[in-house]
Short mmCIF file of C-alpha atoms in Angstrom, two decimals:
data_model
loop_
_atom_site.label_atom_id
_atom_site.label_comp_id
_atom_site.label_asym_id
_atom_site.label_seq_id
_atom_site.Cartn_x
_atom_site.Cartn_y
_atom_site.Cartn_z
CA MET A 1 -19.62 28.89 -18.95
CA SER A 2 -18.91 25.19 -18.48
CA ILE A 3 -22.18 24.07 -20.04
CA SER A 4 -21.62 26.34 -23.04
CA SER A 5 -18.10 25.03 -23.59
CA ILE A 6 -19.19 21.38 -23.37
CA GLU A 7 -22.20 21.98 -25.59
CA HIS A 8 -20.02 23.88 -28.06
CA VAL A 9 -17.71 20.90 -28.36
CA ARG A 10 -20.67 18.52 -28.62
CA ARG A 11 -21.75 20.36 -31.77
CA HIS A 12 -18.46 19.28 -33.34
CA HIS A 13 -18.31 15.88 -31.69
CA ALA A 14 -18.53 13.82 -34.88
CA GLU A 15 -15.74 15.80 -36.50
CA LEU A 16 -13.53 15.52 -33.43
CA ALA A 17 -14.21 11.81 -33.00
CA ALA A 18 -13.25 11.23 -36.64
CA LEU A 19 -10.05 13.20 -36.09
CA ARG A 20 -9.26 11.17 -32.97
CA ARG A 21 -9.73 7.92 -34.85
CA ASP A 22 -7.54 9.14 -37.68
CA ILE A 23 -4.75 9.91 -35.20
CA HIS A 24 -5.30 6.50 -33.59
CA ALA A 25 -4.93 4.77 -36.95
CA HIS A 26 -1.64 6.56 -37.64
CA PRO A 27 0.29 6.48 -34.34
CA GLU A 28 3.76 8.00 -34.14
CA LEU A 29 6.57 7.32 -31.69
CA ALA A 30 8.46 9.83 -29.55
CA PHE A 31 9.87 12.80 -31.50
CA GLU A 32 8.46 11.33 -34.73
CA GLU A 33 4.99 12.89 -34.47
CA SER A 34 5.31 14.89 -37.69
CA ARG A 35 1.97 13.81 -39.15
CA THR A 36 0.10 14.42 -35.89
CA ALA A 37 1.83 17.77 -35.39
CA GLY A 38 0.92 18.74 -38.92
CA LEU A 39 -2.75 17.93 -38.32
CA VAL A 40 -2.72 19.89 -35.07
CA ALA A 41 -1.07 22.92 -36.66
CA GLN A 42 -3.47 22.82 -39.61
CA LYS A 43 -6.52 22.72 -37.35
CA LEU A 44 -5.26 25.51 -35.10
CA ALA A 45 -4.40 27.77 -38.02
CA GLY A 46 -7.80 27.10 -39.60
CA TRP A 47 -9.46 28.36 -36.43
CA GLY A 48 -7.44 31.58 -36.52
CA ILE A 49 -4.99 30.56 -33.81
CA GLU A 50 -1.38 31.72 -33.89
CA VAL A 51 0.80 28.61 -34.35
CA HIS A 52 4.39 27.98 -33.33
CA ARG A 53 6.28 24.81 -34.25
CA GLY A 54 9.69 23.33 -33.56
CA LEU A 55 10.00 23.11 -29.77
CA ALA A 56 11.25 19.60 -28.92
CA ARG A 57 11.41 18.95 -32.67
CA THR A 58 7.73 18.08 -33.23
CA GLY A 59 6.01 20.17 -30.55
CA VAL A 60 3.22 22.61 -31.41
CA VAL A 61 2.07 25.62 -29.38
CA GLY A 62 -1.05 27.63 -30.16
CA VAL A 63 -1.50 31.15 -28.79
CA ILE A 64 -5.07 32.29 -28.15
CA ARG A 65 -5.59 35.86 -26.93
CA GLY A 66 -8.74 36.83 -25.09
CA ARG A 67 -11.03 39.70 -25.95
CA GLN A 68 -9.56 41.60 -23.03
CA SER A 69 -5.80 42.07 -22.85
CA ALA A 70 -4.00 41.18 -19.63
CA GLU A 71 -0.54 40.11 -18.57
CA ARG A 72 -1.74 36.74 -17.28
CA GLY A 73 -1.45 33.49 -19.18
CA VAL A 74 -2.45 29.85 -18.73
CA ALA A 75 -1.03 26.79 -20.47
CA LEU A 76 -3.02 23.65 -21.31
CA ARG A 77 -0.96 20.62 -22.34
CA ALA A 78 -1.66 17.40 -24.24
CA ASP A 79 0.75 14.63 -25.32
CA MET A 80 0.83 13.29 -28.88
CA ASP A 81 3.06 10.21 -29.06
CA CYS A 82 2.17 6.51 -29.08
CA LEU A 83 3.62 3.37 -27.53
CA PRO A 84 5.92 0.85 -29.24
CA MET A 85 3.47 -2.05 -29.01
CA HIS A 86 1.23 -4.12 -31.27
CA GLU A 87 -2.51 -3.46 -31.31
CA THR A 88 -4.91 -6.41 -31.19
CA ASN A 89 -8.12 -4.50 -31.91
CA THR A 90 -9.95 -5.28 -35.16
CA PHE A 91 -12.07 -2.15 -35.63
CA GLU A 92 -11.63 0.03 -38.70
CA HIS A 93 -9.51 2.72 -37.02
CA ARG A 94 -6.98 0.27 -35.52
CA SER A 95 -3.31 1.11 -36.00
CA LYS A 96 -2.08 0.83 -39.57
CA HIS A 97 1.49 0.44 -38.34
CA THR A 98 2.74 -2.78 -36.79
CA GLY A 99 4.49 -2.21 -33.46
CA ARG A 100 2.96 1.22 -32.86
CA MET A 101 -0.24 1.89 -30.94
CA HIS A 102 -2.11 4.63 -29.09
CA ALA A 103 -2.63 2.50 -25.99
CA CYS A 104 -2.48 5.36 -23.49
CA GLY A 105 -5.06 7.68 -24.99
CA HIS A 106 -2.77 10.41 -26.28
CA ASP A 107 -4.90 10.50 -29.42
CA GLY A 108 -7.80 11.46 -27.18
CA HIS A 109 -5.76 13.97 -25.19
CA THR A 110 -4.70 15.72 -28.40
CA THR A 111 -8.27 15.77 -29.67
CA MET A 112 -9.71 17.13 -26.42
CA LEU A 113 -7.20 19.98 -26.39
CA LEU A 114 -8.04 20.75 -30.01
CA GLY A 115 -11.71 20.89 -29.05
CA ALA A 116 -10.92 23.27 -26.20
CA ALA A 117 -8.75 25.41 -28.48
CA ARG A 118 -11.52 25.75 -31.04
CA TYR A 119 -14.01 26.83 -28.42
CA LEU A 120 -11.60 29.34 -26.87
CA ALA A 121 -10.67 30.75 -30.28
CA GLU A 122 -14.30 31.20 -31.30
CA THR A 123 -15.45 32.75 -28.02
CA ARG A 124 -12.33 34.42 -26.54
CA GLY A 125 -14.33 35.19 -23.41
CA PHE A 126 -11.34 35.64 -21.13
CA ALA A 127 -8.72 38.24 -20.22
CA GLY A 128 -5.16 37.27 -21.06
CA THR A 129 -3.59 34.52 -23.14
CA VAL A 130 -4.15 30.79 -23.34
CA TYR A 131 -1.28 28.65 -24.62
CA VAL A 132 -2.30 25.23 -25.94
CA VAL A 133 0.78 23.02 -25.77
CA PHE A 134 0.93 19.84 -27.85
CA GLN A 135 3.90 17.93 -26.50
CA PRO A 136 5.85 15.12 -28.15
CA ALA A 137 7.57 12.15 -26.54
CA GLU A 138 5.86 11.58 -23.22
CA GLU A 139 6.31 7.80 -23.43
CA GLY A 140 9.91 7.66 -22.26
CA GLY A 141 11.35 10.42 -24.43
CA GLY A 142 11.01 13.22 -21.90
CA GLY A 143 9.50 15.64 -24.39
CA GLY A 144 8.12 17.75 -21.55
CA GLN A 145 11.61 18.28 -20.18
CA VAL A 146 12.93 19.11 -23.65
CA MET A 147 10.22 21.73 -24.19
CA VAL A 148 10.99 23.35 -20.83
CA LYS A 149 14.74 23.35 -21.51
CA GLU A 150 14.17 24.87 -24.94
CA GLY A 151 12.34 27.82 -23.39
CA LEU A 152 8.66 26.88 -23.41
CA PHE A 153 7.71 29.19 -20.56
CA GLU A 154 10.09 31.97 -21.60
CA LYS A 155 8.58 32.08 -25.08
CA PHE A 156 5.04 31.45 -23.85
CA PRO A 157 4.91 32.98 -20.35
CA ALA A 158 2.07 31.10 -18.71
CA GLY A 159 1.67 31.59 -14.98
CA GLU A 160 0.14 28.14 -14.46
CA VAL A 161 -0.19 24.90 -16.41
CA TYR A 162 -2.77 22.10 -16.51
CA ALA A 163 -2.99 18.67 -18.12
CA LEU A 164 -5.70 16.04 -18.39
CA HIS A 165 -5.19 12.27 -18.62
CA ASN A 166 -7.91 9.72 -19.27
CA TYR A 167 -8.38 7.06 -16.60
CA PRO A 168 -10.36 3.90 -17.44
CA GLY A 169 -10.78 3.10 -13.74
CA LEU A 170 -13.05 6.13 -13.29
CA PRO A 171 -16.56 6.35 -14.76
CA ALA A 172 -17.06 8.88 -17.54
CA GLY A 173 -18.08 12.23 -16.14
CA LYS A 174 -15.86 12.03 -13.06
CA ILE A 175 -12.46 13.61 -12.44
CA ALA A 176 -9.80 13.13 -9.77
CA VAL A 177 -7.34 15.80 -8.67
CA ARG A 178 -5.38 16.31 -5.46
CA ALA A 179 -2.54 18.42 -4.15
CA GLY A 180 0.90 16.88 -3.77
CA ALA A 181 2.30 13.83 -5.52
CA VAL A 182 -0.11 12.14 -7.92
CA MET A 183 2.36 10.03 -9.92
CA ALA A 184 5.70 8.49 -9.08
CA ALA A 185 9.29 8.96 -10.12
CA THR A 186 10.17 6.44 -12.84
CA ASP A 187 13.66 4.96 -12.78
CA GLU A 188 15.07 2.25 -15.03
CA VAL A 189 17.47 -0.44 -13.88
CA LYS A 190 19.51 -2.94 -15.87
CA ILE A 191 21.45 -5.61 -13.97
CA THR A 192 23.81 -7.95 -15.79
CA ILE A 193 24.92 -10.99 -13.81
CA HIS A 194 28.21 -12.35 -15.14
CA GLY A 195 29.06 -16.01 -14.42
CA THR A 196 30.97 -18.75 -16.18
CA GLY A 197 29.15 -20.76 -18.82
CA GLY A 198 29.26 -24.49 -19.11
CA HIS A 199 27.42 -27.74 -19.71
CA GLY A 200 24.07 -28.11 -17.98
CA ALA A 201 25.04 -31.60 -16.82
CA PHE A 202 28.20 -30.30 -15.12
CA PRO A 203 27.04 -27.27 -13.08
CA HIS A 204 29.91 -27.68 -10.61
CA LEU A 205 32.30 -26.65 -13.37
CA ALA A 206 30.40 -23.43 -14.07
CA VAL A 207 29.22 -20.34 -12.21
CA ASP A 208 25.51 -20.28 -13.02
CA PRO A 209 24.26 -16.70 -13.51
CA VAL A 210 20.66 -17.91 -13.83
CA VAL A 211 20.54 -19.12 -10.23
CA ALA A 212 22.27 -15.94 -9.04
CA ALA A 213 19.84 -13.78 -11.04
CA ALA A 214 16.83 -15.62 -9.60
CA HIS A 215 18.04 -14.89 -6.08
CA VAL A 216 18.69 -11.25 -7.00
CA VAL A 217 15.09 -10.90 -8.24
CA THR A 218 13.77 -12.30 -4.97
CA ALA A 219 16.09 -10.26 -2.78
CA LEU A 220 15.18 -7.00 -4.52
CA GLN A 221 11.64 -7.37 -3.17
CA THR A 222 12.97 -6.81 0.36
CA ILE A 223 13.56 -3.16 -0.50
CA ALA A 224 9.81 -2.58 -0.24
CA SER A 225 9.18 -5.04 2.59
CA ARG A 226 12.21 -4.39 4.82
CA ASN A 227 14.03 -1.18 3.83
CA VAL A 228 11.32 1.40 3.18
CA GLU A 229 8.94 2.60 5.90
CA PRO A 230 5.64 0.69 5.79
CA VAL A 231 3.66 3.93 5.34
CA ASP A 232 5.84 4.99 2.40
CA ALA A 233 5.56 3.56 -1.12
CA VAL A 234 8.10 2.01 -3.46
CA VAL A 235 7.86 -0.47 -6.33
CA VAL A 236 10.77 -2.57 -7.56
CA SER A 237 9.70 -4.65 -10.55
CA VAL A 238 11.96 -6.87 -12.64
CA CYS A 239 10.10 -7.05 -15.94
CA SER A 240 12.53 -8.83 -18.22
CA MET A 241 15.08 -11.63 -17.82
CA ALA A 242 17.28 -12.73 -20.73
CA THR A 243 20.29 -15.03 -20.89
CA SER A 244 23.25 -14.85 -23.23
CA GLN A 245 22.35 -18.33 -24.46
CA ILE A 246 18.72 -18.43 -25.61
CA GLY A 247 16.92 -21.65 -26.45
CA ALA A 248 19.56 -24.22 -25.59
CA PHE A 249 18.35 -26.75 -23.02
CA ASN A 250 21.76 -27.96 -21.86
CA ILE A 251 23.98 -24.87 -21.80
CA ILE A 252 24.57 -22.73 -18.71
CA PRO A 253 24.96 -19.19 -20.06
CA ASP A 254 27.78 -16.76 -19.35
CA ALA A 255 25.45 -13.94 -18.35
CA VAL A 256 21.87 -13.00 -17.48
CA THR A 257 20.41 -9.53 -17.92
CA LEU A 258 17.57 -8.26 -15.74
CA VAL A 259 15.64 -5.15 -16.74
CA GLY A 260 13.09 -3.43 -14.55
CA THR A 261 11.72 -0.28 -13.02
CA VAL A 262 11.82 1.40 -9.62
CA ARG A 263 9.01 3.77 -8.61
CA SER A 264 8.89 6.14 -5.63
CA PHE A 265 7.54 9.48 -4.45
CA LYS A 266 9.99 10.88 -1.90
CA PRO A 267 13.55 11.93 -2.84
CA GLN A 268 15.01 10.10 0.15
CA THR A 269 13.15 6.92 -0.78
CA ARG A 270 14.41 7.22 -4.34
CA ASP A 271 17.99 7.51 -3.07
CA LEU A 272 17.53 4.56 -0.71
CA ALA A 273 16.04 2.36 -3.42
CA GLU A 274 18.90 3.02 -5.83
CA ARG A 275 21.52 2.32 -3.15
CA ARG A 276 19.86 -0.95 -2.11
CA VAL A 277 19.44 -2.14 -5.71
CA ARG A 278 23.16 -1.72 -6.24
CA GLU A 279 24.10 -3.35 -2.93
CA ILE A 280 21.74 -6.31 -3.24
CA ALA A 281 22.71 -7.07 -6.83
CA ALA A 282 26.42 -6.92 -6.06
CA LYS A 283 26.39 -8.91 -2.81
CA VAL A 284 23.91 -11.59 -3.87
CA ALA A 285 25.79 -12.19 -7.11
CA GLU A 286 29.06 -12.36 -5.17
CA ALA A 287 27.57 -14.96 -2.81
CA PHE A 288 27.09 -17.26 -5.82
CA GLY A 289 30.55 -16.59 -7.22
CA ALA A 290 29.19 -14.29 -9.92
CA ARG A 291 29.55 -10.57 -10.57
CA ALA A 292 26.81 -7.95 -10.99
CA GLU A 293 27.00 -4.92 -13.25
CA VAL A 294 24.28 -2.36 -12.47
CA ALA A 295 23.15 0.46 -14.77
CA TYR A 296 20.66 2.66 -12.92
CA GLU A 297 19.06 5.51 -14.86
CA ARG A 298 16.88 8.07 -13.16
CA GLY A 299 13.86 8.93 -15.26
CA TYR A 300 10.96 11.30 -14.72
CA PRO A 301 10.63 12.93 -11.30
CA PRO A 302 7.38 12.58 -9.33
CA THR A 303 4.40 14.49 -10.69
CA VAL A 304 3.54 16.94 -7.91
CA ASN A 305 0.48 19.21 -8.08
CA SER A 306 0.65 22.61 -6.38
CA ALA A 307 -1.94 23.24 -3.67
CA ARG A 308 -3.65 26.37 -5.01
CA GLU A 309 -3.95 25.10 -8.57
CA SER A 310 -5.21 21.71 -7.43
CA GLU A 311 -7.97 23.29 -5.42
CA PHE A 312 -8.79 25.56 -8.34
CA ALA A 313 -8.99 22.58 -10.72
CA ALA A 314 -11.26 20.77 -8.26
CA ARG A 315 -13.48 23.85 -7.86
CA VAL A 316 -13.88 24.19 -11.63
CA GLY A 317 -14.59 20.47 -11.81
CA ARG A 318 -17.35 20.69 -9.19
CA ARG A 319 -19.08 23.33 -11.25
CA VAL A 320 -18.60 21.51 -14.56
CA PHE A 321 -19.36 17.95 -13.43
CA GLY A 322 -21.10 18.39 -10.08
CA PRO A 323 -19.63 18.03 -6.55
CA ALA A 324 -20.27 14.29 -6.38
CA ASN A 325 -18.16 13.70 -9.50
CA VAL A 326 -14.92 15.29 -8.27
CA LEU A 327 -12.54 13.13 -6.22
CA THR A 328 -9.89 14.91 -4.16
CA GLU A 329 -9.03 12.13 -1.72
CA PHE A 330 -7.34 9.20 -3.44
CA GLU A 331 -4.02 7.43 -3.35
CA PRO A 332 -1.38 8.54 -5.85
CA VAL A 333 -0.53 6.04 -8.56
CA MET A 334 2.86 4.50 -9.35
CA GLY A 335 2.79 5.40 -13.02
CA GLY A 336 5.00 8.26 -14.22
CA GLU A 337 4.61 11.37 -16.34
CA ASP A 338 6.98 13.91 -17.87
CA PHE A 339 4.40 16.63 -17.21
CA SER A 340 6.31 16.58 -13.92
CA TYR A 341 8.98 18.78 -15.54
CA MET A 342 6.41 21.42 -16.41
CA LEU A 343 5.11 21.31 -12.84
CA GLN A 344 8.66 21.87 -11.60
CA ALA A 345 8.81 25.02 -13.73
CA LYS A 346 5.30 26.36 -13.08
CA PRO A 347 2.48 25.77 -10.58
CA GLY A 348 -0.32 23.67 -11.93
CA ALA A 349 -2.28 20.43 -11.73
CA TYR A 350 -2.48 17.07 -13.43
CA VAL A 351 -6.08 15.84 -13.53
CA PHE A 352 -7.48 12.37 -14.21
CA LEU A 353 -10.60 12.22 -16.39
CA GLY A 354 -12.84 9.17 -16.14
CA GLN A 355 -13.39 7.31 -19.39
CA GLY A 356 -14.85 4.08 -18.03
CA GLY A 357 -17.88 2.51 -19.64
CA GLY A 358 -16.69 2.90 -23.22
CA PRO A 359 -16.28 0.17 -25.85
CA SER A 360 -12.86 -0.71 -24.46
CA SER A 361 -13.07 -2.04 -20.91
CA CYS A 362 -9.32 -2.62 -20.45
CA PHE A 363 -6.73 -0.44 -18.76
CA LEU A 364 -4.00 1.74 -20.24
CA HIS A 365 -1.08 0.13 -22.13
CA ASN A 366 -3.24 -2.86 -23.03
CA PRO A 367 -3.17 -4.03 -26.69
CA GLY A 368 -6.97 -3.95 -26.73
CA TYR A 369 -7.30 -0.39 -25.39
CA ASP A 370 -9.18 2.38 -27.18
CA PHE A 371 -10.06 5.90 -26.09
CA ASN A 372 -13.72 6.53 -25.26
CA ASP A 373 -14.91 9.16 -27.75
CA GLU A 374 -17.91 9.99 -25.58
CA VAL A 375 -15.69 11.88 -23.12
CA ILE A 376 -14.19 14.21 -25.75
CA PRO A 377 -16.75 16.99 -25.07
CA LEU A 378 -16.33 16.54 -21.30
CA GLY A 379 -12.55 16.82 -21.36
CA ALA A 380 -12.48 19.63 -23.91
CA GLY A 381 -15.15 21.57 -22.08
CA TYR A 382 -13.35 21.16 -18.77
CA LEU A 383 -10.02 22.34 -20.21
CA ALA A 384 -11.74 25.37 -21.67
CA ALA A 385 -13.43 26.11 -18.34
CA LEU A 386 -10.06 25.95 -16.57
CA ALA A 387 -8.71 28.60 -18.94
CA GLU A 388 -11.77 30.84 -18.73
CA GLU A 389 -11.97 30.75 -14.95
CA ALA A 390 -8.23 31.23 -14.51
CA LEU A 391 -8.41 34.30 -16.76
CA PRO A 392 -11.78 35.87 -15.91
CA ALA A 393 -12.97 38.70 -18.11
CA THR A 394 -14.52 41.72 -16.43
#
């Protein structure tokens, strides 16, 4: 089954790779994926797949019924949106749009799911229904949550859901899947330190928010080192610092804005981190005569795989790729994913697919990244095998 699905996709590899590169060249931001959604819908319809559009504005869902009818259903999900960043690659299929880039491989995810959908539509060797879900707005837009809220699983009643994400740190032909948390909660924090501006030569007549902000940045690191248990995990990263007076060498600004992210796995750690961010910012700023204003926005919850479905995904992977190529013992990563909302609604698993060794040797979200087209048959074949084995025909 697995070999036939991979070999089936390999027969169409050139076509799929060309499609992937076309999507890469025309990246679209969250909830703006109209061109990509149109391509997806056109391909699905051309393969005789029932197509539904409109969930989360640009989402697409294909319905593939097996040769044998059954009440069971499985959902396979891919994300379609790009990142708001500039691409530095020079190859022919580089982004045609300044400030937009497929630097996380969603072009590849979409293409792999299309390859799986074509195979499943042409063979239909399963009992039940496969729902192929093409989701918008993973990169900060929460498209997965929007699809769930708009009735994804009521309209398309899958009993379990699976997603695949490329991982440059793994060699091609390997996968990683484990039960429990695999990705972190992703919270955003914005801290504005208000002081009193003045002349740089007369700091005693001002309240310098730059000095206060610098101490806040340093103090925030004690959340991980002194507040959270050593065996737990939390990340507090201040990623941007901007003053209200940019470029002047002799002016103390009125305010400094810090922007960053907080990552965690456990609900209690998430609560603790938010409380300490607020306390540290307020008290440290006060110690310097300044005032801190904290905006803390909770983002995606942790991505948590269910035990049964994780073991199932690993078992399918061992048969598809071989036992030595399936990792089930690894540390979760501090990145985030809105597939977490689907996993809150249905049991399922989020699986990492190795794509290392391709032309691009850099990691995700790098301006020189590109998806490795050689893994398209592997990912598509694996997704198809998940569906077939979850819905076995008699």
